[in-house]
mmCIF file of C-alpha atoms and ligand atoms in Angstrom:
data_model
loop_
_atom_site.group_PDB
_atom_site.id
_atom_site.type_symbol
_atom_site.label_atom_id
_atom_site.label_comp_id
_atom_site.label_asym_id
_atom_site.label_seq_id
_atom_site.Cartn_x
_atom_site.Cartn_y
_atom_site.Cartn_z
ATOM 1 C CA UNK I 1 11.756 28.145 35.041
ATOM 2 C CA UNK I 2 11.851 31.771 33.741
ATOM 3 C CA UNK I 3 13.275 33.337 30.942
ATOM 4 C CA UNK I 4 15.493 35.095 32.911
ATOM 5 C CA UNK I 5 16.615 32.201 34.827
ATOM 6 C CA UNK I 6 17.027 30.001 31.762
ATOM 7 C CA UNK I 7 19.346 32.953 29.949
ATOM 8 C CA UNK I 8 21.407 33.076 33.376
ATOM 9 C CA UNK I 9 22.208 29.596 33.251
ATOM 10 C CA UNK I 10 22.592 29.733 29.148
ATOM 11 C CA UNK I 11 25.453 32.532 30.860
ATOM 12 C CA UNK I 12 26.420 30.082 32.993
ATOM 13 C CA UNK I 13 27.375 27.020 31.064
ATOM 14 C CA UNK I 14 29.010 29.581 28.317
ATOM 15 C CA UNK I 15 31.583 29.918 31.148
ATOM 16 C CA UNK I 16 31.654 26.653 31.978
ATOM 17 C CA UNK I 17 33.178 25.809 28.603
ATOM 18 C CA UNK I 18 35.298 28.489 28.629
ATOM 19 C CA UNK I 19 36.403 27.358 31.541
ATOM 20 C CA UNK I 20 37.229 23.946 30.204
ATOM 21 C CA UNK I 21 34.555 21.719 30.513
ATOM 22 C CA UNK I 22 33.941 19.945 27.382
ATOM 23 C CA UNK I 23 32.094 16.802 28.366
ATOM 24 C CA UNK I 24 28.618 16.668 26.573
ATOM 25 C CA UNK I 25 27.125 14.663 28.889
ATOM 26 C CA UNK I 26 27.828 16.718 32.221
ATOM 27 C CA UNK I 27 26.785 20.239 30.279
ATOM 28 C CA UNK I 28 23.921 18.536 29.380
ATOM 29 C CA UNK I 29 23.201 17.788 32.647
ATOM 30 C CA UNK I 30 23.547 21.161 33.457
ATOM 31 C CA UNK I 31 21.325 22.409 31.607
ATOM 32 C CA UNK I 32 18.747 20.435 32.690
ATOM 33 C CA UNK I 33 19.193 20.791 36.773
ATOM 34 C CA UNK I 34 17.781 24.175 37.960
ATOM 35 C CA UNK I 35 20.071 24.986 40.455
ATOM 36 C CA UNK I 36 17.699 27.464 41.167
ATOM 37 C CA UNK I 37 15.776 25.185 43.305
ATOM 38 C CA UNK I 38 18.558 23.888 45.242
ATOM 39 C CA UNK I 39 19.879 27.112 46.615
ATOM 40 C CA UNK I 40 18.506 28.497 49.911
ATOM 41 C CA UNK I 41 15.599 31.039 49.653
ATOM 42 C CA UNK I 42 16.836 34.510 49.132
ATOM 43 C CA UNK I 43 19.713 33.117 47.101
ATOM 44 C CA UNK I 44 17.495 32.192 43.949
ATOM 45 C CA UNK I 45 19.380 35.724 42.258
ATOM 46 C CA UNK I 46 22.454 33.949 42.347
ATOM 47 C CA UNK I 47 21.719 30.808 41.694
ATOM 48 C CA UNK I 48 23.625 30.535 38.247
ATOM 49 C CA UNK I 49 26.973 33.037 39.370
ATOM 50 C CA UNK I 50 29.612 30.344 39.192
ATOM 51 C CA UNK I 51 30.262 30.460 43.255
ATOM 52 C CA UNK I 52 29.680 28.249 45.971
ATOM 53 C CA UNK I 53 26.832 29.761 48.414
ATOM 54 C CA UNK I 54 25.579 28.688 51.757
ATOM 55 C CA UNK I 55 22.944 25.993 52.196
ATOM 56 C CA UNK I 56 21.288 25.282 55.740
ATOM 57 C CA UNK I 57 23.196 23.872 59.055
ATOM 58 C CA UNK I 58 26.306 25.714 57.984
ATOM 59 C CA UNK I 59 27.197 24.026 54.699
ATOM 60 C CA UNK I 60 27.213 25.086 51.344
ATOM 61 C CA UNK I 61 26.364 24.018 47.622
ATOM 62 C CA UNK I 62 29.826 24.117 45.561
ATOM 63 C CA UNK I 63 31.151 25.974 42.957
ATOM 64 C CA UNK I 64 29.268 24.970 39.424
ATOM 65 C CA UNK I 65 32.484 24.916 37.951
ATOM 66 C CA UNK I 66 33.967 22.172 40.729
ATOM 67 C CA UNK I 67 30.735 20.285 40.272
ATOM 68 C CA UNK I 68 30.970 20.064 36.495
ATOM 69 C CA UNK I 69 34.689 19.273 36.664
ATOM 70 C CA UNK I 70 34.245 16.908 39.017
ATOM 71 C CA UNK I 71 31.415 15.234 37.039
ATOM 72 C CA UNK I 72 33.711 14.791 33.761
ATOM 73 C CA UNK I 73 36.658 13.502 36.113
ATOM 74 C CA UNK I 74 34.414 10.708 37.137
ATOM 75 C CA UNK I 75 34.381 9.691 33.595
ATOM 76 C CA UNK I 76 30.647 8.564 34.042
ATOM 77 C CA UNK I 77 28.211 6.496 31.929
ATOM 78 C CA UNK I 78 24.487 5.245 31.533
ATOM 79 C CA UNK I 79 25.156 1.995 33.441
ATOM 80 C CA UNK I 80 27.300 3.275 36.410
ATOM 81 C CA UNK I 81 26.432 2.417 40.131
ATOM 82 C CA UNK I 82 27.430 6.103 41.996
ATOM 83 C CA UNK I 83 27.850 6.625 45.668
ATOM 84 C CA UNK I 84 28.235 10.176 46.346
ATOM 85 C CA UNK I 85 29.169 11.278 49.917
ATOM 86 C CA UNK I 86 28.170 14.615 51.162
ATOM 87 C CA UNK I 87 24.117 15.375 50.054
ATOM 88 C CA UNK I 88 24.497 18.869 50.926
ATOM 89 C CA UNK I 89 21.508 20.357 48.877
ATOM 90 C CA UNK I 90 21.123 17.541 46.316
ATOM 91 C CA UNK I 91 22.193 19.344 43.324
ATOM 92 C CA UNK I 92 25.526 17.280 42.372
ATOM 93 C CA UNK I 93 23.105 14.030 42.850
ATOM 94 C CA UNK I 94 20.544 15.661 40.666
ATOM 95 C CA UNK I 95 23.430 16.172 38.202
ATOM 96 C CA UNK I 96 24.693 12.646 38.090
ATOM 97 C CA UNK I 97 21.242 10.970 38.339
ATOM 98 C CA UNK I 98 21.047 12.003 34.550
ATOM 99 C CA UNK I 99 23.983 10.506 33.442
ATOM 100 C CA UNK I 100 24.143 7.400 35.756
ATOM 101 C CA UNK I 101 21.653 4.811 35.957
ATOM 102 C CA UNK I 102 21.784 5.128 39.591
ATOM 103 C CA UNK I 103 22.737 7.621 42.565
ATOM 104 C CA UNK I 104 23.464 6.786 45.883
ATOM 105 C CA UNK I 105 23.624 9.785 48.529
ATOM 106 C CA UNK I 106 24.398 9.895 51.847
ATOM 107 C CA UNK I 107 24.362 13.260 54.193
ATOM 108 C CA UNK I 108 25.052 13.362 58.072
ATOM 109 C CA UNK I 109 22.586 16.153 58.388
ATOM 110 C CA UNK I 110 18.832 15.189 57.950
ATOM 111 C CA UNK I 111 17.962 18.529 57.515
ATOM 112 C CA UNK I 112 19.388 18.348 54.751
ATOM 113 C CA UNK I 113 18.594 14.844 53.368
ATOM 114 C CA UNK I 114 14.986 15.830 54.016
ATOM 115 C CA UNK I 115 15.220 19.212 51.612
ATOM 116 C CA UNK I 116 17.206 16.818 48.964
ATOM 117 C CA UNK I 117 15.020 14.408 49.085
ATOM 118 C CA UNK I 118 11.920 17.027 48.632
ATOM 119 C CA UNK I 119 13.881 18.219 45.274
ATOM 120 C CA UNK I 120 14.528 14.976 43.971
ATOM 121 C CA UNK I 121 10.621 14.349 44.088
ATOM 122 C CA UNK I 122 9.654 18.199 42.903
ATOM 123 C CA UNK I 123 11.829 17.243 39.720
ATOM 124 C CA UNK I 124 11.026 13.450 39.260
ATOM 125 C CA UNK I 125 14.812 12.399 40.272
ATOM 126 C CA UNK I 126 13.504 8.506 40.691
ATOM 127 C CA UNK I 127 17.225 6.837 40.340
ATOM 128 C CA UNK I 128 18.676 8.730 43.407
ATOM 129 C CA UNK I 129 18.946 6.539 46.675
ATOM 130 C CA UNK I 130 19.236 8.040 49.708
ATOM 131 C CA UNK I 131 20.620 7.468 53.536
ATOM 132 C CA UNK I 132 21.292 9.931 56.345
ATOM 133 C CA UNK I 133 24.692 8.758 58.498
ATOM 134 C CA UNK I 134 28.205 8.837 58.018
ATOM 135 C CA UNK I 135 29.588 8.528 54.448
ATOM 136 C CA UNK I 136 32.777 8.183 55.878
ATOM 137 C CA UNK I 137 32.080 4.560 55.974
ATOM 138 C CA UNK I 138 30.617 4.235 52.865
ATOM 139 C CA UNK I 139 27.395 2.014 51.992
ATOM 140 C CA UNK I 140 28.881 -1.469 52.657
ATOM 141 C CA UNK I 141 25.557 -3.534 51.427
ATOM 142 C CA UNK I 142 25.445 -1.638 47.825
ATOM 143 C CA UNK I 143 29.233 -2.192 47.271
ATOM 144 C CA UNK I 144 31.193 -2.281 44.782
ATOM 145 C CA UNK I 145 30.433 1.107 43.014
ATOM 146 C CA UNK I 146 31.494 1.883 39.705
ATOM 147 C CA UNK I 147 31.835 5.458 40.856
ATOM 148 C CA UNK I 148 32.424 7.182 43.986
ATOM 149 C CA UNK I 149 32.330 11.395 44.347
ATOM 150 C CA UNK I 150 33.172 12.695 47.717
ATOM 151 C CA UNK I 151 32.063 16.518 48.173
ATOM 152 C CA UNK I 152 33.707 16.979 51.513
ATOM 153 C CA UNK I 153 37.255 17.278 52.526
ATOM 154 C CA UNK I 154 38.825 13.901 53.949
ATOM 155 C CA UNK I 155 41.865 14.171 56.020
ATOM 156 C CA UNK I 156 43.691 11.230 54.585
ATOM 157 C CA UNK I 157 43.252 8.767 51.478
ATOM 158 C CA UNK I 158 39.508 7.671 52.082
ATOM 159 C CA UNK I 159 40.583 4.053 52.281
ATOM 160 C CA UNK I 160 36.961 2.602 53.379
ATOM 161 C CA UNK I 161 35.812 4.022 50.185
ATOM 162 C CA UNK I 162 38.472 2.724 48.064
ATOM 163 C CA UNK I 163 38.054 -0.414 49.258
ATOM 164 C CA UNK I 164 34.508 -0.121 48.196
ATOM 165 C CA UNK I 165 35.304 0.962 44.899
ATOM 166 C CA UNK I 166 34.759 -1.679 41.921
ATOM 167 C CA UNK I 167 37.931 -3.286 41.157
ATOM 168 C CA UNK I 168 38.127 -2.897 37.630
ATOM 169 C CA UNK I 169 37.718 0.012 36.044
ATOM 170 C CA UNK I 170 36.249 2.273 39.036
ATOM 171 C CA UNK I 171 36.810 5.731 39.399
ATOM 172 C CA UNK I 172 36.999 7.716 42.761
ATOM 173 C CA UNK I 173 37.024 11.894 43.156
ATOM 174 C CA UNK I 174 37.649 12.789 46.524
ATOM 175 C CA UNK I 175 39.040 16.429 48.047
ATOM 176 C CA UNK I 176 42.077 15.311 50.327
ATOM 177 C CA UNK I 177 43.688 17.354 53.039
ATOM 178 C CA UNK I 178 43.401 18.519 56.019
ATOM 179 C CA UNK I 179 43.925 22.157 55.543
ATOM 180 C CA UNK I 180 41.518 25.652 54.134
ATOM 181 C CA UNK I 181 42.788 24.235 50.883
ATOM 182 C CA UNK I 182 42.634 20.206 49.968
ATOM 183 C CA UNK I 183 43.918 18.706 46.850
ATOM 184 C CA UNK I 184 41.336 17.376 44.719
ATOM 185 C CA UNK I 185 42.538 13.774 43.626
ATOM 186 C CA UNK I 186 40.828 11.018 41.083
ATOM 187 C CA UNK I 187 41.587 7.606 41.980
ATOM 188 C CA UNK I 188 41.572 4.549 39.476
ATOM 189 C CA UNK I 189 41.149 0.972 40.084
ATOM 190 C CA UNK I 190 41.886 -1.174 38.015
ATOM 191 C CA UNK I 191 42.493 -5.480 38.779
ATOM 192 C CA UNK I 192 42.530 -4.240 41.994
ATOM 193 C CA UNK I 193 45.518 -1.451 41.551
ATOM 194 C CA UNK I 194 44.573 1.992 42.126
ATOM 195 C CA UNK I 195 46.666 4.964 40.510
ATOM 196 C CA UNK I 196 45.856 8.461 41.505
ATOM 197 C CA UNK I 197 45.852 12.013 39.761
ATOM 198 C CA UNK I 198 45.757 15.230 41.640
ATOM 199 C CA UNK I 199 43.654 17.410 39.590
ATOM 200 C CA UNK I 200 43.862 20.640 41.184
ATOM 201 C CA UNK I 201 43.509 22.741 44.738
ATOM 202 C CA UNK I 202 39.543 22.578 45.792
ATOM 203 C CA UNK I 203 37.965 24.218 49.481
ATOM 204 C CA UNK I 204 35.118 22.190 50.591
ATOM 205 C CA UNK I 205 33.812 21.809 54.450
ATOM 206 C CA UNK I 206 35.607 18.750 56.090
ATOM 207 C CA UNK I 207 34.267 15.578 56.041
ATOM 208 C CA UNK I 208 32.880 14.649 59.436
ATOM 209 C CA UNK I 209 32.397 11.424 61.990
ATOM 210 C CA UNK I 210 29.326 10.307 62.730
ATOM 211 C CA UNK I 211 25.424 11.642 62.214
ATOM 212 C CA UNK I 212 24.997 14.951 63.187
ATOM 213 C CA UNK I 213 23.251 16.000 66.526
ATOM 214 C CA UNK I 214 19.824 17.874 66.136
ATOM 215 C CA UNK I 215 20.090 18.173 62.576
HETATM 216 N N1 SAH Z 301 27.310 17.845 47.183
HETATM 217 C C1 SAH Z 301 26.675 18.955 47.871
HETATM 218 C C2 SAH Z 301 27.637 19.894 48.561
HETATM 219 C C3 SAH Z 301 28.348 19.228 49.660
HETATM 220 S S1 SAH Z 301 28.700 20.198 51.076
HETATM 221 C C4 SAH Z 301 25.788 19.757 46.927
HETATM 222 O O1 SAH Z 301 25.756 19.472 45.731
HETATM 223 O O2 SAH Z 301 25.110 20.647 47.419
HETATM 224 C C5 SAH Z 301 29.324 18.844 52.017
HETATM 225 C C6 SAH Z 301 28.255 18.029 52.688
HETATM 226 O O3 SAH Z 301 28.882 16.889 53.242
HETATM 227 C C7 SAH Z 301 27.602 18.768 53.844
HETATM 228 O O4 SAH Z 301 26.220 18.772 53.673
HETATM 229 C C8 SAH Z 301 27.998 17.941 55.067
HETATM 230 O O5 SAH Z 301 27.014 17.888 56.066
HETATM 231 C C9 SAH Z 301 28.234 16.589 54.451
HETATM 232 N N2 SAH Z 301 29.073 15.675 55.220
HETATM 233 C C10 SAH Z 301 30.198 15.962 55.937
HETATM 234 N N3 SAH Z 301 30.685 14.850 56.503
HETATM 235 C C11 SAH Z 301 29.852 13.833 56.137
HETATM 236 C C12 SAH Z 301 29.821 12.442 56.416
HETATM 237 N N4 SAH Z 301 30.733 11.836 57.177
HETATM 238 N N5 SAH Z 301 28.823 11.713 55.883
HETATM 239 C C13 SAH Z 301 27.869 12.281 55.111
HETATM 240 N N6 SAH Z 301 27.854 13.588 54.811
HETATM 241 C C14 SAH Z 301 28.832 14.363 55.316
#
């Protein structure tokens, strides 16, 4: 990376924490994804603004500051089993793929999955799993997860995913809401009982049915 990348993302993670951040473990993470590489050519200059910014097939990479508090919400360690739904560019997966031991991803757009998946093996990513179709559904044969992350907007509690959700002591992050504007909530189960937070208003592109057509 260059100097001038590296003191743009030194910039970034300074607001990060002033922002509220705190958790060691996701700015370290941080620090070491370049989201550089997982912005869409031409966007490399802005790469470390805190802002969301448009990816291919209409999507777009969130907000470094929803990514990082979403990251602490999930409360995450070195043995977790994640499922994250929404691939996008890869750059939340690269992020939890160094504090989890492993990363499950799944994108409706291969597109996509296939630029992810080329970033994940540029920067030696080997503990992210990954599977083009609808997250909405989850990934029944690697269930329970300790952690689930959902980075698009559901309409409704995400009940398939709750249910795959470990029973003890799992954690779920999931924008909810049908509107512009969803309510980011954090869901804990535990003996089987889940409780859930709203943390605060997030705008992400709505989660979807099925795989997507020519993508
Ligand atoms: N986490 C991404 C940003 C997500 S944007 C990143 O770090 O870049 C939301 C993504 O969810 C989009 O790529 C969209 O195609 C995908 N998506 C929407 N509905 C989906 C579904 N049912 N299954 C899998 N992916 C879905």
């Amino acid at each position: 990376m260059s100097a001038e990348a590296d003191s743009r993302k030194i910039r970034l993670l300074m607001t990060l924490r002033r922002a509220g951040i705190s958790d060691p473990a996701t700015l370290r993470a941080i620090e070491k994804t370049p989201r550089d590489v997982f912005v869409t050519r031409g966007f490399e200059d802005q790469a470390y603004d805190d802002r969301a910014l448009p990816i291919e097939c209409g999507q777009t990479i969130s907000q470094p500051y929803i990514v990082a508090m979403m990251t602490e919400a999930l409360e995450l360690h070195d043995r977790a089993k994640v499922l994250e739904i929404g691939t996008g560019s890869g750059y939340q997966a690269a992020i939890l793929s160094h504090i989890a031991r492993r990363v499950y991803t799944i994108e409706r757009y291969r597109t996509l999955m296939a630029e992810a998946e080329r970033r994940f093996k540029h920067l030696k990513l080997t503990n992210i799993v990954t599977d083009v179709g609808d997250g909405g559904k989850g990934w029944p044969a690697q269930a329970p997860f300790d952690r689930i992350i959902v980075t698009a907007a559901a309409p409704g509690h995400p009940e398939a995913l709750l249910d795959q959700l470990r029973d003890d002591g799992g954690i779920m992050v999931a924008p909810v809401g049908a509107g512009e504007v969803q309510t980011l909530i954090k869901y804990k189960k535990d003996a089987g009982e889940i409780v859930e937070t709203k943390l605060t208003g997030v705008r992400f592109v709505p989660l979807r049915e099925g795989i997507a057509r020519g993508g």
